[in-house]
């Protein structure tokens, strides 16, 4: 039986997250805010350029050419696109690096040396990309209505693929297989933990951020800005379904709040899933197994990766020494 129930896992993860919230927020700042900055750069500057194109062509006749206009739009978009892509990649890397950070905290009591934890993932970049590719295929299949229920069930079974990738030397396909093996027999508990995390990260915190946005009048300001942008889009076919610029503007603000809440709580979810992985992995190892030959035992052994000694050494240094 598992050592801890899911609520103990959640509160233990929440404690680790809160005790180190400054470092986790600092680590997630660029992956989260960088994506938002890139999107605002791309769509905001493009919007301003197109809105002022008439006066610009009068002032600069060379702009009165479709090739020149396209070239200007590309030049405007490229910086924002580069920032967006870098932030998005860092966000993906965080899915593995945060697991290593959690293991480091459990070993040393400190969250430290972001670069070394990133290298745990970057040293296996090809396998990591392959893992995300397989997960993307699974997600695309799961969003087909006929596969919703089956897709959700397998989503629960595959929830630990990034923990397996971080801590075990298995192939991308093996990550899915190993996660399924760990969750097998623990589906209900895993689902409850997933539900608790979803309510806390995606609902409660998002509601709290919405209150802050409303207090600072950011909701109305952003909603009006989005509404003005939506007016430039061909949304007439959607109007019979009640999709007005005002409604879309408010919806985009809601999505923005949701993304911020989900992004900055990724460390909390990774911590909890790492604790759950450790719990289940140890539980599986404690179960008696049938006798096998030494050769067979060697073939089927899952090799658990220990934390890099260099990371532990750096943990003993002051934060400003690395």
Tab-separated table of C-alpha atoms in Angstrom:
chain	number	residue	atom	x	y	z
A	1	UNK	CA	0.000	0.000	0.000
A	2	UNK	CA	1.194	3.492	-0.779
A	3	UNK	CA	2.931	5.293	2.057
A	4	UNK	CA	0.916	8.495	1.736
A	5	UNK	CA	-2.612	9.186	0.702
A	6	UNK	CA	-3.239	11.696	-2.057
A	7	UNK	CA	-4.093	14.576	0.289
A	8	UNK	CA	-0.801	14.140	2.133
A	9	UNK	CA	0.976	14.142	-1.213
A	10	UNK	CA	-0.833	17.342	-2.216
A	11	UNK	CA	-0.124	19.187	1.038
A	12	UNK	CA	3.495	18.040	1.051
A	13	UNK	CA	3.854	19.322	-2.511
A	14	UNK	CA	2.108	22.574	-1.579
A	15	UNK	CA	4.496	23.030	1.351
A	16	UNK	CA	7.561	22.561	-0.861
A	17	UNK	CA	6.091	24.931	-3.445
A	18	UNK	CA	5.240	27.654	-0.909
A	19	UNK	CA	8.593	27.424	0.886
A	20	UNK	CA	10.388	27.976	-2.433
A	21	UNK	CA	7.761	30.007	-4.282
A	22	UNK	CA	10.148	32.866	-5.073
A	23	UNK	CA	12.566	30.537	-6.873
A	24	UNK	CA	9.806	28.695	-8.699
A	25	UNK	CA	8.179	31.947	-9.836
A	26	UNK	CA	11.575	33.209	-10.970
A	27	UNK	CA	12.179	29.981	-12.901
A	28	UNK	CA	8.771	30.084	-14.609
A	29	UNK	CA	8.777	33.845	-15.298
A	30	UNK	CA	10.259	33.708	-18.787
A	31	UNK	CA	8.531	30.500	-19.952
A	32	UNK	CA	5.138	31.963	-18.991
A	33	UNK	CA	5.507	35.700	-19.497
A	34	UNK	CA	7.786	35.230	-22.503
A	35	UNK	CA	5.023	33.419	-24.370
A	36	UNK	CA	2.564	36.195	-23.534
A	37	UNK	CA	5.078	38.866	-24.536
A	38	UNK	CA	5.723	37.095	-27.844
A	39	UNK	CA	1.995	36.844	-28.606
A	40	UNK	CA	1.336	40.486	-27.691
A	41	UNK	CA	4.321	41.539	-29.796
A	42	UNK	CA	3.141	39.561	-32.834
A	43	UNK	CA	-0.533	40.482	-32.756
A	44	UNK	CA	-0.224	43.889	-31.093
A	45	UNK	CA	2.377	45.391	-33.413
A	46	UNK	CA	0.770	43.803	-36.460
A	47	UNK	CA	-2.550	45.370	-35.403
A	48	UNK	CA	-0.958	48.799	-34.939
A	49	UNK	CA	0.812	48.529	-38.292
A	50	UNK	CA	-2.334	47.598	-40.225
A	51	UNK	CA	-4.415	50.245	-38.440
A	52	UNK	CA	-1.948	52.974	-39.387
A	53	UNK	CA	-1.082	51.609	-42.816
A	54	UNK	CA	-3.132	54.266	-44.597
A	55	UNK	CA	-1.278	57.196	-43.045
A	56	UNK	CA	2.051	55.407	-43.373
A	57	UNK	CA	1.610	54.875	-47.118
A	58	UNK	CA	0.909	58.575	-47.515
A	59	UNK	CA	4.021	59.509	-45.574
A	60	UNK	CA	6.155	56.731	-47.085
A	61	UNK	CA	4.999	55.970	-50.664
A	62	UNK	CA	7.324	52.946	-50.829
A	63	UNK	CA	4.913	51.142	-48.480
A	64	UNK	CA	2.188	51.312	-51.113
A	65	UNK	CA	3.270	47.915	-52.406
A	66	UNK	CA	2.053	44.484	-51.345
A	67	UNK	CA	5.558	42.980	-51.310
A	68	UNK	CA	6.848	45.792	-49.115
A	69	UNK	CA	3.892	45.457	-46.746
A	70	UNK	CA	4.445	41.692	-46.388
A	71	UNK	CA	8.171	42.283	-45.788
A	72	UNK	CA	7.387	44.829	-43.056
A	73	UNK	CA	4.926	42.460	-41.373
A	74	UNK	CA	7.524	39.668	-41.398
A	75	UNK	CA	10.143	41.983	-39.894
A	76	UNK	CA	7.660	43.032	-37.211
A	77	UNK	CA	6.660	39.459	-36.381
A	78	UNK	CA	10.081	37.748	-36.287
A	79	UNK	CA	11.350	39.146	-32.906
A	80	UNK	CA	8.098	38.250	-31.160
A	81	UNK	CA	8.070	34.828	-32.794
A	82	UNK	CA	11.618	34.101	-31.614
A	83	UNK	CA	10.766	35.084	-28.046
A	84	UNK	CA	7.578	32.993	-28.195
A	85	UNK	CA	9.412	29.909	-29.475
A	86	UNK	CA	12.210	30.184	-26.883
A	87	UNK	CA	9.720	30.669	-24.032
A	88	UNK	CA	7.578	27.778	-25.264
A	89	UNK	CA	10.608	25.473	-25.453
A	90	UNK	CA	11.678	26.475	-21.924
A	91	UNK	CA	8.149	25.724	-20.749
A	92	UNK	CA	8.358	22.233	-22.227
A	93	UNK	CA	11.798	21.670	-20.672
A	94	UNK	CA	10.343	22.643	-17.292
A	95	UNK	CA	8.196	19.493	-17.369
A	96	UNK	CA	11.359	17.474	-16.849
A	97	UNK	CA	13.611	19.936	-15.010
A	98	UNK	CA	11.082	20.575	-12.231
A	99	UNK	CA	11.034	16.871	-11.432
A	100	UNK	CA	14.808	16.961	-11.028
A	101	UNK	CA	14.488	20.074	-8.830
A	102	UNK	CA	12.030	18.243	-6.599
A	103	UNK	CA	14.375	15.269	-6.254
A	104	UNK	CA	17.181	17.712	-5.482
A	105	UNK	CA	15.092	19.373	-2.785
A	106	UNK	CA	14.234	16.015	-1.234
A	107	UNK	CA	17.972	15.173	-1.184
A	108	UNK	CA	19.383	18.523	-0.027
A	109	UNK	CA	16.486	20.633	1.249
A	110	UNK	CA	17.188	23.347	-1.331
A	111	UNK	CA	15.949	24.445	-4.751
A	112	UNK	CA	19.004	25.539	-6.701
A	113	UNK	CA	21.011	25.640	-9.909
A	114	UNK	CA	18.287	25.827	-12.569
A	115	UNK	CA	20.794	25.291	-15.369
A	116	UNK	CA	21.963	21.900	-14.095
A	117	UNK	CA	18.389	20.696	-13.739
A	118	UNK	CA	17.624	21.872	-17.269
A	119	UNK	CA	20.603	19.851	-18.470
A	120	UNK	CA	18.983	16.689	-17.117
A	121	UNK	CA	16.474	17.178	-19.957
A	122	UNK	CA	18.726	18.831	-22.522
A	123	UNK	CA	21.245	15.983	-22.362
A	124	UNK	CA	18.500	13.807	-23.886
A	125	UNK	CA	16.938	16.404	-26.172
A	126	UNK	CA	16.090	13.998	-28.998
A	127	UNK	CA	14.316	11.572	-26.660
A	128	UNK	CA	12.519	14.463	-24.977
A	129	UNK	CA	11.236	15.802	-28.304
A	130	UNK	CA	10.171	12.276	-29.272
A	131	UNK	CA	8.282	11.956	-25.987
A	132	UNK	CA	6.414	15.222	-26.609
A	133	UNK	CA	5.725	14.144	-30.189
A	134	UNK	CA	4.149	10.894	-29.003
A	135	UNK	CA	2.165	12.763	-26.360
A	136	UNK	CA	0.942	15.245	-28.996
A	137	UNK	CA	-0.260	12.370	-31.203
A	138	UNK	CA	-2.057	10.843	-28.224
A	139	UNK	CA	-3.668	14.225	-27.433
A	140	UNK	CA	-4.829	14.755	-31.027
A	141	UNK	CA	-6.452	11.331	-31.064
A	142	UNK	CA	-8.018	11.917	-27.634
A	143	UNK	CA	-9.800	15.128	-28.675
A	144	UNK	CA	-11.799	13.210	-31.287
A	145	UNK	CA	-15.251	12.931	-29.615
A	146	UNK	CA	-15.542	9.174	-30.049
A	147	UNK	CA	-12.264	8.705	-28.094
A	148	UNK	CA	-12.969	11.168	-25.256
A	149	UNK	CA	-13.652	8.617	-22.519
A	150	UNK	CA	-10.907	6.210	-23.577
A	151	UNK	CA	-8.488	9.101	-24.066
A	152	UNK	CA	-9.194	10.439	-20.569
A	153	UNK	CA	-8.648	7.021	-19.008
A	154	UNK	CA	-5.280	6.637	-20.737
A	155	UNK	CA	-4.390	10.242	-19.847
A	156	UNK	CA	-4.578	9.240	-16.184
A	157	UNK	CA	-2.427	6.173	-16.856
A	158	UNK	CA	0.156	8.294	-18.728
A	159	UNK	CA	0.297	11.147	-16.189
A	160	UNK	CA	3.783	10.138	-14.970
A	161	UNK	CA	5.572	9.962	-18.329
A	162	UNK	CA	7.730	13.016	-17.593
A	163	UNK	CA	8.728	11.692	-14.164
A	164	UNK	CA	9.692	8.386	-15.769
A	165	UNK	CA	11.683	10.241	-18.433
A	166	UNK	CA	13.553	12.222	-15.775
A	167	UNK	CA	14.388	9.389	-13.413
A	168	UNK	CA	14.598	6.220	-15.491
A	169	UNK	CA	16.686	5.229	-18.503
A	170	UNK	CA	13.900	4.097	-20.795
A	171	UNK	CA	12.839	4.974	-24.347
A	172	UNK	CA	10.043	7.493	-25.082
A	173	UNK	CA	7.664	4.587	-25.724
A	174	UNK	CA	8.955	2.991	-22.535
A	175	UNK	CA	7.946	6.111	-20.591
A	176	UNK	CA	4.300	5.484	-21.499
A	177	UNK	CA	4.613	1.774	-20.709
A	178	UNK	CA	6.298	2.398	-17.353
A	179	UNK	CA	3.773	5.088	-16.355
A	180	UNK	CA	0.943	2.673	-17.160
A	181	UNK	CA	2.648	0.036	-15.038
A	182	UNK	CA	3.004	2.401	-12.065
A	183	UNK	CA	-0.576	3.682	-12.213
A	184	UNK	CA	-2.019	0.193	-12.691
A	185	UNK	CA	-3.868	-0.653	-9.492
A	186	UNK	CA	-3.708	2.994	-8.367
A	187	UNK	CA	-6.041	4.558	-10.941
A	188	UNK	CA	-8.587	5.927	-8.459
A	189	UNK	CA	-5.966	7.528	-6.189
A	190	UNK	CA	-4.162	9.030	-9.172
A	191	UNK	CA	-7.426	10.430	-10.517
A	192	UNK	CA	-8.249	12.004	-7.139
A	193	UNK	CA	-4.812	13.646	-6.962
A	194	UNK	CA	-5.238	14.922	-10.515
A	195	UNK	CA	-8.682	16.299	-9.616
A	196	UNK	CA	-7.373	18.065	-6.490
A	197	UNK	CA	-4.532	19.652	-8.469
A	198	UNK	CA	-6.888	20.699	-11.269
A	199	UNK	CA	-9.325	22.372	-8.860
A	200	UNK	CA	-6.545	24.168	-6.995
A	201	UNK	CA	-4.382	25.222	-9.965
A	202	UNK	CA	-6.949	25.766	-12.706
A	203	UNK	CA	-9.960	27.001	-10.755
A	204	UNK	CA	-9.125	28.439	-7.329
A	205	UNK	CA	-5.911	30.211	-8.307
A	206	UNK	CA	-7.396	31.422	-11.590
A	207	UNK	CA	-10.303	32.886	-9.629
A	208	UNK	CA	-7.829	34.588	-7.295
A	209	UNK	CA	-5.882	36.077	-10.199
A	210	UNK	CA	-9.162	37.299	-11.723
A	211	UNK	CA	-9.936	39.141	-8.485
A	212	UNK	CA	-6.509	40.809	-8.602
A	213	UNK	CA	-7.021	41.768	-12.259
A	214	UNK	CA	-10.435	43.234	-11.440
A	215	UNK	CA	-9.038	45.176	-8.466
A	216	UNK	CA	-6.293	46.678	-10.639
A	217	UNK	CA	-8.803	47.370	-13.455
A	218	UNK	CA	-6.689	45.223	-15.751
A	219	UNK	CA	-9.658	43.073	-16.782
A	220	UNK	CA	-11.580	45.996	-18.298
A	221	UNK	CA	-8.466	47.484	-19.890
A	222	UNK	CA	-7.423	44.213	-21.516
A	223	UNK	CA	-10.993	43.345	-22.486
A	224	UNK	CA	-11.386	46.654	-24.338
A	225	UNK	CA	-8.026	46.181	-26.058
A	226	UNK	CA	-8.947	42.676	-27.186
A	227	UNK	CA	-12.365	43.909	-28.282
A	228	UNK	CA	-10.814	46.576	-30.519
A	229	UNK	CA	-8.540	43.949	-32.034
A	230	UNK	CA	-11.443	41.534	-32.645
A	231	UNK	CA	-13.294	44.282	-34.556
A	232	UNK	CA	-10.620	43.975	-37.254
A	233	UNK	CA	-11.296	40.247	-37.706
A	234	UNK	CA	-13.944	38.705	-39.995
A	235	UNK	CA	-16.174	37.303	-37.225
A	236	UNK	CA	-19.501	37.871	-39.005
A	237	UNK	CA	-20.080	34.102	-39.517
A	238	UNK	CA	-19.854	33.648	-35.750
A	239	UNK	CA	-22.312	36.382	-34.794
A	240	UNK	CA	-25.409	34.117	-35.130
A	241	UNK	CA	-23.869	32.023	-32.343
A	242	UNK	CA	-23.571	35.042	-30.054
A	243	UNK	CA	-19.852	35.609	-30.626
A	244	UNK	CA	-19.619	39.390	-30.284
A	245	UNK	CA	-16.334	41.328	-30.020
A	246	UNK	CA	-17.154	42.174	-26.385
A	247	UNK	CA	-17.761	38.530	-25.509
A	248	UNK	CA	-14.610	37.385	-27.300
A	249	UNK	CA	-12.619	40.122	-25.538
A	250	UNK	CA	-13.789	38.935	-22.107
A	251	UNK	CA	-13.114	35.330	-23.082
A	252	UNK	CA	-9.543	36.177	-24.081
A	253	UNK	CA	-8.973	37.850	-20.715
A	254	UNK	CA	-10.262	34.692	-19.052
A	255	UNK	CA	-7.873	32.581	-21.120
A	256	UNK	CA	-5.009	34.915	-20.216
A	257	UNK	CA	-5.753	34.567	-16.503
A	258	UNK	CA	-6.064	30.794	-16.846
A	259	UNK	CA	-2.709	30.556	-18.656
A	260	UNK	CA	-0.914	32.610	-15.998
A	261	UNK	CA	-2.392	30.519	-13.193
A	262	UNK	CA	-1.641	27.226	-14.930
A	263	UNK	CA	1.868	28.311	-15.936
A	264	UNK	CA	3.078	29.500	-12.555
A	265	UNK	CA	1.636	26.443	-10.787
A	266	UNK	CA	3.393	23.959	-13.064
A	267	UNK	CA	6.064	23.553	-10.340
A	268	UNK	CA	3.373	22.558	-7.830
A	269	UNK	CA	1.963	19.929	-10.173
A	270	UNK	CA	5.439	18.597	-10.994
A	271	UNK	CA	6.331	18.387	-7.307
A	272	UNK	CA	3.179	16.446	-6.474
A	273	UNK	CA	3.578	14.071	-9.402
A	274	UNK	CA	7.234	13.485	-8.507
A	275	UNK	CA	6.236	12.641	-4.920
A	276	UNK	CA	3.521	10.363	-6.288
A	277	UNK	CA	5.990	8.718	-8.681
A	278	UNK	CA	8.452	8.066	-5.842
A	279	UNK	CA	5.653	6.648	-3.742
A	280	UNK	CA	4.366	4.294	-6.442
A	281	UNK	CA	7.828	3.264	-7.644
A	282	UNK	CA	8.860	2.299	-4.121
A	283	UNK	CA	5.545	0.546	-3.583
A	284	UNK	CA	6.039	-1.519	-6.753
A	285	UNK	CA	9.570	-2.474	-5.714
A	286	UNK	CA	8.356	-3.666	-2.310
A	287	UNK	CA	5.945	-6.170	-3.862
A	288	UNK	CA	7.260	-9.758	-3.986
A	289	UNK	CA	8.218	-10.904	-7.464
A	290	UNK	CA	8.473	-14.301	-9.061
A	291	UNK	CA	11.928	-15.795	-9.240
A	292	UNK	CA	13.682	-15.232	-12.526
A	293	UNK	CA	17.119	-16.056	-13.816
A	294	UNK	CA	19.878	-13.486	-13.343
A	295	UNK	CA	19.984	-12.961	-17.089
A	296	UNK	CA	16.264	-12.261	-17.270
A	297	UNK	CA	16.424	-10.048	-14.185
A	298	UNK	CA	19.105	-7.950	-15.842
A	299	UNK	CA	17.071	-7.638	-19.039
A	300	UNK	CA	13.900	-6.372	-17.341
A	301	UNK	CA	15.475	-4.179	-14.695
A	302	UNK	CA	14.366	-0.531	-14.695
A	303	UNK	CA	17.433	1.553	-14.037
A	304	UNK	CA	16.684	4.406	-11.625
A	305	UNK	CA	18.858	7.444	-12.227
A	306	UNK	CA	20.414	9.021	-9.157
A	307	UNK	CA	20.641	12.788	-8.822
A	308	UNK	CA	23.824	14.237	-10.312
A	309	UNK	CA	26.510	14.591	-7.571
A	310	UNK	CA	27.533	17.894	-9.153
A	311	UNK	CA	24.050	19.271	-8.492
A	312	UNK	CA	24.300	18.217	-4.841
A	313	UNK	CA	27.734	19.868	-4.582
A	314	UNK	CA	26.342	23.115	-5.919
A	315	UNK	CA	23.465	22.927	-3.452
A	316	UNK	CA	25.976	23.336	-0.628
A	317	UNK	CA	27.112	26.651	-2.113
A	318	UNK	CA	25.402	29.940	-1.433
A	319	UNK	CA	22.817	30.884	-4.036
A	320	UNK	CA	24.995	33.665	-5.450
A	321	UNK	CA	27.985	31.361	-6.001
A	322	UNK	CA	26.654	29.744	-9.201
